[in-house]
Coordinates of C-alpha atoms in Angstrom, one line a residue:
X770 CA 0.0 0.0 0.0
X771 CA 1.4 3.4 -1.0
X772 CA 1.6 6.0 1.8
X773 CA 0.4 9.6 1.7
X774 CA 4.0 10.8 2.1
X775 CA 4.9 8.9 -1.1
X776 CA 2.1 10.5 -3.0
X777 CA 3.2 13.9 -1.7
X778 CA 6.8 13.3 -2.7
X779 CA 5.7 12.2 -6.2
X780 CA 3.5 15.3 -6.5
X781 CA 6.4 17.6 -5.5
X782 CA 8.7 16.0 -8.0
X783 CA 6.1 16.3 -10.8
X784 CA 5.6 19.9 -9.9
X785 CA 9.3 20.6 -10.0
X786 CA 9.6 18.9 -13.4
X787 CA 6.7 21.1 -14.7
X788 CA 8.3 24.2 -13.3
X789 CA 11.7 23.3 -14.8
X790 CA 10.1 22.7 -18.2
X791 CA 8.2 26.1 -18.1
X792 CA 11.3 27.9 -17.0
X793 CA 13.4 26.5 -19.8
X794 CA 10.9 27.6 -22.4
X795 CA 12.2 30.5 -24.5
X796 CA 11.2 33.1 -27.1
X797 CA 12.4 32.9 -30.6
X798 CA 12.1 35.7 -33.2
X799 CA 12.0 34.6 -36.9
X800 CA 13.0 36.8 -39.8
X801 CA 12.7 35.0 -43.2
X802 CA 12.4 35.9 -46.8
X803 CA 8.6 35.8 -47.5
X804 CA 8.8 33.2 -50.3
X805 CA 7.4 29.7 -50.2
X806 CA 10.6 27.7 -50.1
X807 CA 12.2 29.8 -47.4
X808 CA 9.1 29.9 -45.2
X809 CA 8.9 26.1 -45.5
X810 CA 12.3 25.7 -43.9
X811 CA 11.8 28.2 -41.2
X812 CA 8.3 26.9 -40.5
X813 CA 9.7 23.3 -40.0
X814 CA 12.2 24.5 -37.4
X815 CA 9.6 26.8 -35.7
X816 CA 7.0 24.1 -35.6
X817 CA 9.4 21.8 -33.8
X818 CA 10.4 24.5 -31.4
X819 CA 6.7 25.1 -30.5
X820 CA 6.4 21.4 -29.9
X821 CA 9.3 21.6 -27.5
X822 CA 7.4 24.4 -25.5
X823 CA 9.0 27.5 -26.9
X824 CA 7.3 30.7 -28.2
X825 CA 8.0 31.4 -31.9
X826 CA 7.2 34.9 -33.3
X827 CA 7.5 35.5 -37.0
X828 CA 7.9 38.9 -38.7
X829 CA 5.6 39.3 -41.7
X830 CA 4.4 42.0 -44.0
X831 CA 0.9 43.3 -42.9
X832 CA -0.5 42.6 -46.4
X833 CA 0.7 39.0 -46.6
X834 CA -1.9 36.3 -45.9
X835 CA -0.6 34.0 -43.2
X836 CA 1.4 31.4 -45.2
X837 CA 0.1 27.8 -45.1
X838 CA 3.5 26.7 -43.6
X839 CA 2.7 28.8 -40.5
X840 CA -1.0 28.5 -40.2
X841 CA -2.7 26.9 -37.2
X842 CA 0.5 25.6 -35.7
X843 CA 0.9 28.0 -32.7
X844 CA 3.0 30.7 -34.3
X845 CA 2.7 34.3 -33.2
X846 CA 3.2 37.2 -35.6
X847 CA 4.6 40.7 -35.7
X848 CA 3.3 42.6 -38.8
X849 CA 5.2 45.6 -40.1
X850 CA 3.5 48.4 -42.0
X851 CA 3.6 48.1 -45.8
X852 CA 2.0 50.7 -48.1
X853 CA 2.4 48.7 -51.3
X854 CA 0.2 45.7 -51.4
X855 CA 1.4 44.5 -54.8
X856 CA 5.0 44.2 -53.5
X857 CA 4.2 41.2 -51.3
X858 CA 2.1 39.4 -53.9
X859 CA 3.7 36.0 -54.4
X860 CA 1.6 35.2 -57.4
X861 CA 2.6 38.4 -59.2
X862 CA 6.3 37.8 -58.4
X863 CA 6.0 34.2 -59.6
X864 CA 4.3 35.3 -62.8
X865 CA 7.0 38.0 -63.5
X866 CA 9.7 35.4 -62.9
X867 CA 8.1 32.9 -65.2
X868 CA 7.7 35.4 -68.0
X869 CA 11.4 36.5 -67.8
X870 CA 13.0 33.1 -67.3
X871 CA 11.6 31.6 -70.5
X872 CA 12.2 34.7 -72.6
X873 CA 14.9 34.8 -75.2
X874 CA 16.6 37.7 -73.4
X875 CA 16.8 36.0 -70.0
X876 CA 19.7 37.3 -67.9
X877 CA 20.0 35.8 -64.4
X878 CA 22.3 38.5 -63.1
X879 CA 20.0 41.3 -64.5
X880 CA 17.0 39.6 -62.9
X881 CA 18.7 39.4 -59.5
X882 CA 19.5 43.1 -59.6
X883 CA 16.4 44.5 -61.1
X884 CA 13.6 42.3 -59.6
X885 CA 14.9 40.0 -56.8
X886 CA 17.2 42.4 -55.0
X887 CA 14.8 45.4 -54.9
X888 CA 12.1 43.2 -53.4
X889 CA 14.3 42.0 -50.6
X890 CA 15.7 45.5 -50.0
X891 CA 12.1 46.8 -49.8
X892 CA 11.1 44.2 -47.3
X893 CA 14.1 44.7 -45.0
X894 CA 13.8 48.4 -45.2
X895 CA 10.2 48.4 -44.0
X896 CA 11.1 46.0 -41.2
X897 CA 13.8 48.3 -39.9
X898 CA 11.8 51.5 -39.9
X899 CA 8.6 50.3 -38.3
X900 CA 9.4 51.7 -34.8
X901 CA 6.1 50.6 -33.3
X902 CA 6.8 47.0 -34.2
X903 CA 10.4 47.3 -33.1
X904 CA 9.4 48.5 -29.7
X905 CA 6.9 45.7 -29.4
X906 CA 9.7 43.2 -30.2
X907 CA 12.0 44.9 -27.7
X908 CA 9.5 44.4 -24.9
X909 CA 9.2 40.6 -25.6
X910 CA 12.9 40.1 -24.6
X911 CA 13.7 37.4 -27.1
X912 CA 16.3 34.8 -26.3
X913 CA 17.5 34.2 -29.8
X914 CA 16.6 35.3 -33.4
X915 CA 16.4 32.7 -36.2
X916 CA 17.4 34.7 -39.3
X917 CA 17.4 34.4 -43.1
X918 CA 21.0 33.7 -44.3
X919 CA 20.7 34.4 -48.0
X920 CA 20.5 38.2 -47.7
X921 CA 22.2 39.7 -44.7
X922 CA 19.9 42.7 -44.2
X923 CA 17.6 40.5 -42.0
X924 CA 20.4 40.4 -39.4
X925 CA 20.2 44.1 -38.7
X926 CA 17.1 44.2 -36.5
X927 CA 18.2 41.5 -34.0
X928 CA 21.7 43.1 -34.1
X929 CA 20.3 46.5 -33.1
X930 CA 18.2 44.9 -30.3
X931 CA 21.1 42.8 -29.0
X932 CA 19.4 39.5 -29.7
X933 CA 21.8 36.6 -30.3
X934 CA 21.6 35.6 -34.0
X935 CA 21.2 32.1 -35.3
X936 CA 21.3 32.0 -39.1
X937 CA 19.4 29.5 -41.2
X938 CA 20.7 29.4 -44.7
X939 CA 20.6 27.3 -47.9
X940 CA 24.0 28.9 -48.9
X941 CA 27.3 28.1 -47.3
X942 CA 29.8 30.9 -46.6
X943 CA 33.2 29.4 -45.8
X944 CA 34.6 32.7 -44.4
X945 CA 31.6 33.6 -42.2
X946 CA 31.2 30.1 -40.8
X947 CA 35.0 29.7 -40.5
X948 CA 35.2 26.5 -42.4
X949 CA 38.8 25.3 -42.4
X950 CA 40.4 27.2 -45.3
X951 CA 41.7 24.4 -47.5
X952 CA 38.2 22.9 -47.6
X953 CA 36.7 26.0 -49.1
X954 CA 38.0 24.7 -52.5
X955 CA 35.9 21.5 -52.5
X956 CA 34.0 21.9 -55.7
X957 CA 30.9 19.8 -55.0
X958 CA 28.0 20.8 -57.2
X959 CA 29.9 23.4 -59.3
X960 CA 29.8 21.3 -62.4
X961 CA 28.9 17.6 -63.2
X962 CA 32.5 16.7 -62.3
X963 CA 34.0 16.9 -58.9
X964 CA 37.3 18.7 -57.9
X965 CA 38.7 19.5 -61.3
X966 CA 41.4 22.1 -61.0
X967 CA 39.3 24.9 -62.7
X968 CA 36.4 24.2 -60.4
X969 CA 38.6 24.4 -57.3
X970 CA 40.2 27.7 -58.6
X971 CA 36.6 29.0 -59.0
X972 CA 35.8 28.0 -55.4
X973 CA 38.9 29.6 -54.1
X974 CA 38.1 32.9 -55.9
X975 CA 34.6 32.8 -54.5
X976 CA 35.9 32.2 -51.0
X977 CA 38.3 35.2 -51.2
X978 CA 35.6 37.5 -52.6
X979 CA 32.9 36.4 -50.1
X980 CA 33.0 39.8 -48.3
X981 CA 31.7 41.5 -51.4
X982 CA 28.5 39.3 -51.4
X983 CA 26.3 41.7 -49.4
X984 CA 27.3 44.7 -51.5
X985 CA 26.7 42.8 -54.7
X986 CA 23.3 41.5 -53.8
X987 CA 21.6 44.3 -51.9
X988 CA 21.4 48.1 -52.0
X989 CA 23.6 48.4 -49.0
X990 CA 23.5 52.2 -48.9
X991 CA 19.9 51.9 -47.7
X992 CA 21.0 50.1 -44.5
X993 CA 24.5 51.5 -43.6
X994 CA 23.0 54.5 -41.8
X995 CA 20.6 52.3 -39.9
X996 CA 22.9 51.8 -36.9
X997 CA 23.8 55.2 -35.5
X998 CA 27.0 55.1 -33.5
X999 CA 28.0 51.7 -34.9
X1000 CA 31.0 51.6 -37.2
X1001 CA 29.9 49.1 -39.8
X1002 CA 31.4 48.9 -43.2
X1003 CA 29.0 46.5 -44.7
X1004 CA 26.4 43.9 -44.0
X1005 CA 29.0 41.2 -44.0
X1006 CA 30.3 42.5 -40.7
X1007 CA 26.8 42.2 -39.3
X1008 CA 26.5 38.6 -40.5
X1009 CA 29.8 37.9 -38.7
X1010 CA 27.8 38.4 -35.5
X1011 CA 26.0 35.1 -36.1
X1012 CA 26.5 32.8 -33.1
X1013 CA 25.3 29.6 -34.8
X1014 CA 24.9 28.6 -38.5
X1015 CA 22.3 26.1 -39.5
X1016 CA 23.1 25.2 -43.1
X1017 CA 20.6 23.3 -45.3
X1018 CA 23.2 20.9 -46.6
X1019 CA 24.3 17.5 -45.4
X1020 CA 27.0 14.8 -45.9
X1021 CA 24.9 12.3 -47.9
X1022 CA 23.1 14.3 -50.6
X1023 CA 26.0 16.8 -50.6
X1024 CA 29.7 16.3 -50.3
X1025 CA 31.1 15.7 -46.8
X1026 CA 32.8 18.7 -45.3
X1027 CA 34.4 19.4 -41.9
X1028 CA 32.6 21.9 -39.7
X1029 CA 33.5 24.1 -36.7
X1030 CA 31.2 23.9 -33.6
X1031 CA 29.3 27.0 -34.8
X1032 CA 28.3 25.2 -38.1
X1033 CA 25.6 22.5 -38.2
X1034 CA 24.3 20.6 -41.2
X1035 CA 20.4 20.4 -41.3
X1036 CA 19.6 19.6 -44.9
X1037 CA 16.1 18.2 -45.4
X1038 CA 14.2 20.2 -42.8
X1039 CA 10.7 19.5 -44.2
X1040 CA 11.0 15.9 -45.4
X1041 CA 8.2 13.7 -44.0
X1042 CA 6.4 10.4 -44.7
X1043 CA 3.8 10.4 -47.5
X1044 CA 0.1 10.6 -46.7
X1045 CA -2.7 8.8 -48.6
X1046 CA -3.8 10.4 -51.9
X1047 CA -7.4 11.5 -52.7
X1048 CA -9.4 8.8 -54.3
X1049 CA -9.3 9.9 -57.9
X1050 CA -5.6 10.7 -57.9
X1051 CA -4.9 7.4 -56.1
X1052 CA -6.8 5.5 -58.8
X1053 CA -4.9 7.2 -61.6
X1054 CA -1.5 6.4 -59.9
X1055 CA -2.3 2.9 -58.8
X1056 CA -3.6 1.9 -62.2
X1057 CA -0.2 2.8 -63.8
X1058 CA 1.2 -0.7 -64.4
X1059 CA 4.5 0.8 -65.8
X1060 CA 4.8 3.3 -63.0
X1061 CA 4.3 7.1 -62.6
X1062 CA 6.5 10.1 -63.5
X1063 CA 5.9 13.3 -61.4
X1064 CA 6.6 16.6 -63.1
X1065 CA 6.8 19.9 -61.1
X1066 CA 8.9 23.0 -61.7
X1067 CA 7.6 24.8 -58.6
X1068 CA 5.3 27.8 -58.3
X1069 CA 7.6 30.0 -60.3
X1070 CA 7.4 27.8 -63.4
X1071 CA 3.9 26.4 -63.1
X1072 CA 3.2 28.0 -66.5
X1073 CA 5.3 27.4 -69.6
X1074 CA 5.2 28.7 -73.2
X1075 CA 3.6 26.5 -75.8
X1076 CA 7.0 25.6 -77.4
X1077 CA 8.2 24.0 -74.2
X1078 CA 4.9 22.3 -73.5
X1079 CA 4.9 20.8 -77.0
X1080 CA 8.4 19.3 -76.5
X1081 CA 7.4 17.7 -73.1
X1082 CA 4.1 16.4 -74.4
X1083 CA 5.7 14.9 -77.5
X1084 CA 8.1 13.0 -75.2
X1085 CA 5.5 11.9 -72.7
X1086 CA 3.2 10.6 -75.5
X1087 CA 5.9 8.0 -76.3
X1088 CA 6.1 6.7 -72.8
X1089 CA 4.2 3.7 -71.3
X1090 CA 4.3 5.4 -67.9
X1091 CA 1.7 7.8 -66.6
X1092 CA 2.6 11.4 -65.9
X1093 CA 1.3 13.7 -63.2
X1094 CA 2.2 17.3 -64.1
X1095 CA 1.8 20.5 -62.1
X1096 CA 0.6 23.2 -64.4
X1097 CA -1.3 26.4 -63.5
X1098 CA -2.5 27.1 -67.0
X1099 CA -4.0 23.8 -68.0
X1100 CA -6.3 25.0 -70.8
X1101 CA -4.1 26.6 -73.5
X1102 CA -5.0 27.1 -77.1
X1103 CA -3.6 24.4 -79.3
X1104 CA -2.3 22.2 -76.4
X1105 CA -3.7 18.7 -76.2
X1106 CA -2.8 16.4 -73.3
X1107 CA -2.4 12.6 -74.1
X1108 CA -4.4 10.1 -72.0
X1109 CA -1.3 9.2 -69.9
X1110 CA -0.8 12.8 -68.7
X1111 CA -2.7 14.3 -65.9
X1112 CA -2.2 18.0 -65.5
X1113 CA -3.1 19.5 -62.1
X1114 CA -3.2 23.1 -60.9
X1115 CA -1.7 21.9 -57.6
X1116 CA -0.5 18.5 -56.6
X1117 CA 0.5 16.8 -53.3
X1118 CA 4.1 16.5 -54.3
X1119 CA 5.5 14.8 -51.2
X1120 CA 2.7 12.3 -51.1
X1121 CA 3.0 11.5 -54.8
X1122 CA 6.8 11.1 -54.5
X1123 CA 6.2 8.7 -51.6
X1124 CA 3.8 6.5 -53.6
X1125 CA 5.1 3.0 -54.4
X1126 CA 4.3 3.4 -58.1
X1127 CA 6.4 6.6 -58.6
X1128 CA 9.5 5.9 -60.6
X1129 CA 10.9 9.3 -61.6
X1130 CA 10.8 13.0 -60.6
X1131 CA 11.2 15.7 -63.3
X1132 CA 12.0 18.9 -61.4
X1133 CA 13.6 22.3 -61.6
X1134 CA 15.8 21.2 -58.7
X1135 CA 14.4 23.5 -56.1
X1136 CA 16.0 22.7 -52.7
X1137 CA 12.9 21.5 -50.8
X1138 CA 11.5 19.5 -53.8
X1139 CA 14.8 17.8 -54.3
X1140 CA 15.0 16.9 -50.7
X1141 CA 11.5 15.3 -50.9
X1142 CA 12.6 13.3 -54.0
X1143 CA 15.8 12.2 -52.2
X1144 CA 13.9 11.3 -49.0
X1145 CA 11.6 9.0 -50.9
X1146 CA 14.4 7.5 -53.0
X1147 CA 13.1 8.6 -56.4
X1148 CA 15.7 9.2 -59.2
X1149 CA 15.5 12.8 -60.6
X1150 CA 15.8 14.6 -63.9
X1151 CA 16.8 18.2 -63.2
X1152 CA 16.0 21.3 -65.3
X1153 CA 17.7 24.0 -63.3
X1154 CA 16.7 27.6 -64.1
X1155 CA 17.9 30.0 -61.3
X1156 CA 19.8 30.4 -58.0
X1157 CA 21.0 27.2 -56.3
X1158 CA 19.1 24.9 -58.8
X1159 CA 22.3 24.4 -60.9
X1160 CA 24.2 23.3 -57.9
X1161 CA 21.4 21.0 -56.8
X1162 CA 21.2 19.4 -60.2
X1163 CA 25.0 18.9 -60.4
X1164 CA 25.1 17.2 -56.9
X1165 CA 22.6 14.5 -57.9
X1166 CA 24.6 13.9 -61.1
X1167 CA 27.8 13.6 -59.1
X1168 CA 26.2 11.3 -56.6
X1169 CA 24.6 9.1 -59.3
X1170 CA 21.0 10.0 -58.2
X1171 CA 19.9 11.5 -61.5
X1172 CA 20.6 13.5 -64.7
X1173 CA 20.2 17.0 -65.9
X1174 CA 19.0 18.9 -69.0
X1175 CA 18.9 22.5 -70.1
X1176 CA 15.3 23.9 -70.3
X1177 CA 16.2 26.3 -73.0
X1178 CA 17.7 23.9 -75.6
X1179 CA 16.7 20.4 -74.8
X1180 CA 15.1 18.3 -77.6
X1181 CA 12.2 15.8 -77.4
X1182 CA 14.6 13.0 -78.2
X1183 CA 17.0 14.0 -75.5
X1184 CA 14.2 14.1 -73.0
X1185 CA 13.0 10.6 -74.0
X1186 CA 16.6 9.3 -73.9
X1187 CA 17.2 10.6 -70.4
X1188 CA 13.9 9.3 -69.1
X1189 CA 14.6 5.9 -70.5
X1190 CA 18.1 5.9 -69.0
X1191 CA 16.8 6.7 -65.5
X1192 CA 14.0 4.2 -65.7
X1193 CA 15.9 1.2 -67.1
X1194 CA 19.4 1.7 -65.5
X1195 CA 18.9 0.3 -62.0
X1196 CA 22.1 2.0 -60.8
X1197 CA 20.4 5.3 -60.2
X1198 CA 17.7 3.7 -58.1
X1199 CA 20.2 1.6 -56.2
X1200 CA 22.4 4.7 -55.5
X1201 CA 19.6 6.9 -54.2
X1202 CA 17.8 4.1 -52.2
X1203 CA 21.0 3.4 -50.3
X1204 CA 21.6 7.1 -49.7
X1205 CA 18.0 7.5 -48.5
X1206 CA 18.4 4.6 -46.0
X1207 CA 21.5 6.3 -44.6
X1208 CA 19.7 9.6 -44.4
X1209 CA 16.7 8.1 -42.6
X1210 CA 19.0 6.3 -40.2
X1211 CA 20.0 9.8 -38.8
X1212 CA 18.0 12.0 -36.4
X1213 CA 15.5 14.1 -38.4
X1214 CA 17.1 17.5 -39.5
X1215 CA 14.2 19.6 -38.0
X1216 CA 14.8 17.9 -34.6
X1217 CA 18.5 18.5 -35.0
X1218 CA 18.0 22.2 -35.9
X1219 CA 15.4 22.8 -33.2
X1220 CA 17.6 21.0 -30.7
X1221 CA 20.5 23.4 -31.3
X1222 CA 18.3 26.4 -31.0
X1223 CA 16.9 25.0 -27.7
X1224 CA 20.5 24.5 -26.6
X1225 CA 21.3 28.1 -27.4
X1226 CA 18.3 29.3 -25.4
X1227 CA 19.2 27.2 -22.3
X1228 CA 23.0 27.5 -22.2
X1229 CA 23.8 30.5 -24.4
X1230 CA 26.0 30.4 -27.4
X1231 CA 29.6 30.7 -26.1
X1232 CA 30.3 27.0 -26.4
X1233 CA 29.5 27.2 -30.1
X1234 CA 32.3 29.8 -30.7
X1235 CA 35.7 28.9 -32.1
X1236 CA 38.7 31.2 -31.6
X1237 CA 38.7 31.3 -35.4
X1238 CA 35.7 33.6 -35.1
X1239 CA 37.9 36.3 -33.7
X1240 CA 40.4 36.2 -36.6
X1241 CA 40.5 38.9 -39.2
X1242 CA 39.4 37.7 -42.6
X1243 CA 43.0 37.7 -43.9
X1244 CA 44.1 35.7 -40.9
X1245 CA 41.3 33.2 -41.4
X1246 CA 42.4 32.7 -45.0
X1247 CA 45.9 32.2 -43.6
X1248 CA 47.3 35.0 -45.7
X1249 CA 49.6 36.1 -42.9
X1250 CA 51.0 32.5 -42.6
X1251 CA 51.5 32.3 -46.3
X1252 CA 53.3 35.6 -46.3
X1253 CA 55.5 34.5 -43.4
X1254 CA 56.3 31.2 -45.0
X1255 CA 57.0 32.9 -48.3
X1256 CA 59.3 35.4 -46.6
X1257 CA 61.2 32.7 -44.8
X1258 CA 61.6 30.6 -48.0
X1259 CA 62.8 33.7 -49.9
X1260 CA 65.3 34.4 -47.2
X1261 CA 66.5 30.7 -47.3
X1262 CA 66.8 30.9 -51.1
X1263 CA 68.8 34.2 -50.7
X1264 CA 71.2 32.5 -48.2
X1265 CA 71.5 29.4 -50.4
X1266 CA 72.2 31.6 -53.4
X1267 CA 75.0 33.4 -51.5
X1268 CA 76.4 30.1 -50.3
X1269 CA 76.4 28.5 -53.7
X1270 CA 78.1 31.6 -55.2
X1271 CA 80.9 31.4 -52.6
X1272 CA 81.4 27.7 -53.1
X1273 CA 81.5 28.1 -56.9
X1274 CA 84.2 30.8 -56.5
X1275 CA 86.2 28.5 -54.3
X1276 CA 85.9 25.5 -56.7
X1277 CA 86.4 27.4 -59.9
X1278 CA 89.2 29.7 -58.7
X1279 CA 90.9 28.1 -55.7
X1280 CA 94.0 30.2 -55.9
X1281 CA 92.2 33.5 -55.6
X1282 CA 92.1 33.3 -51.9
X1283 CA 95.9 32.4 -51.7
X1284 CA 97.0 35.3 -53.9
X1285 CA 95.1 37.8 -51.7
X1286 CA 96.8 36.4 -48.6
X1287 CA 100.3 36.6 -50.2
X1288 CA 99.8 40.2 -51.2
X1289 CA 98.9 41.1 -47.6
X1290 CA 102.1 39.3 -46.3
X1291 CA 104.3 41.3 -48.7

């Protein structure tokens, strides 16, 4: 029989545990680019943090409808004032992107500077100048800020408020993260081949020019006066204040790299098991005796000009497989879909990729979509168009998980040939299935990412920091060591040169020294 004292002791212990849990809960401020792929990654980490008992507040434009990635999951929001409703329209931005990227005059660098960069500058600028919102954020006393790492202007607000910064990024910056210098020249994903000398030279140049990134990709002049009394040359210096980097890469889909304690690999944040499909879609997929091909180029390329549609459809018409294709504009003049092709305005991509009948994924190689294909072990055919999509396509080629084609100049025959290669050569499926099993054998990336944020809340960030973080950029790149070694080597060469000359004089003219001594004696 259990005594009353025993019940009392158990109650006290339970109460203490509850108090300890509540006291360890923290507040996290999230600043992300307000685009679907980025919100998916931040939403995955934030959702896990909420599950762990933390409060997660997201900064959003007042005109933006709450994104589905953040809806009904316990997130709280700060809304900054935004006078231009069209600026935040994702559909209009996607439409503009789609029109430009398939035009004959497409220029990625021009698009970055004339469309992409101004939008980010606009968003960041509004965030920084809404003093009412900033004061409300200050009062919350946030423990950490989880910040977008592709553009460094998002770091300014937490920097001004003294909130420790954790950066979540799809891009890896060797200098900022203090990756060991020789490993900055690993050329994974640069081309279809790995570590050619020209690729490594390109990586080395990129690493040495990293400090110019912020100035090249944002209108820095808008932000440099934002911190009165702070001597800041550029946004790169602000990004250096990051206490912990969460990078959406890994050592299985990507190339293995070493990492300092302040750098954690969390690629695949939003991968998850497939859910059952709706009845009509399930019937279409299940009835495919030769398997199913999923085609999706993301929201930015959900419409395509007729000349591209014709090439794809001419290829799909020759296949015994069924095709599920995400297309926003399904009814187009002069476009006829064959019986084996099912166009859809929106499709449950993850659930389709996880279906047992899915054999191939044709994709633009967006980061989140490629992770879904990888997670479900589906070989991929990449059509990269912008940003990191070229890198993503090259890494699956290097790893033997898929192939790639150029959207602008592929032919119907090339498309059929690549599809047949991926469907009939079992090497691709074997490679990706093995890698998928290795990936699933690890802790889920979202739990890893949220775990490190939780660790930062409870214990601070000092233990993540390496002494390398205090080095000047030239010291990090070991330029001072190279200079010292070069000087020492030159000095040794100088001494050796003097010594060799003296020895040669003695060997070639041994009497020269004797005559001089005789003259002195006389």
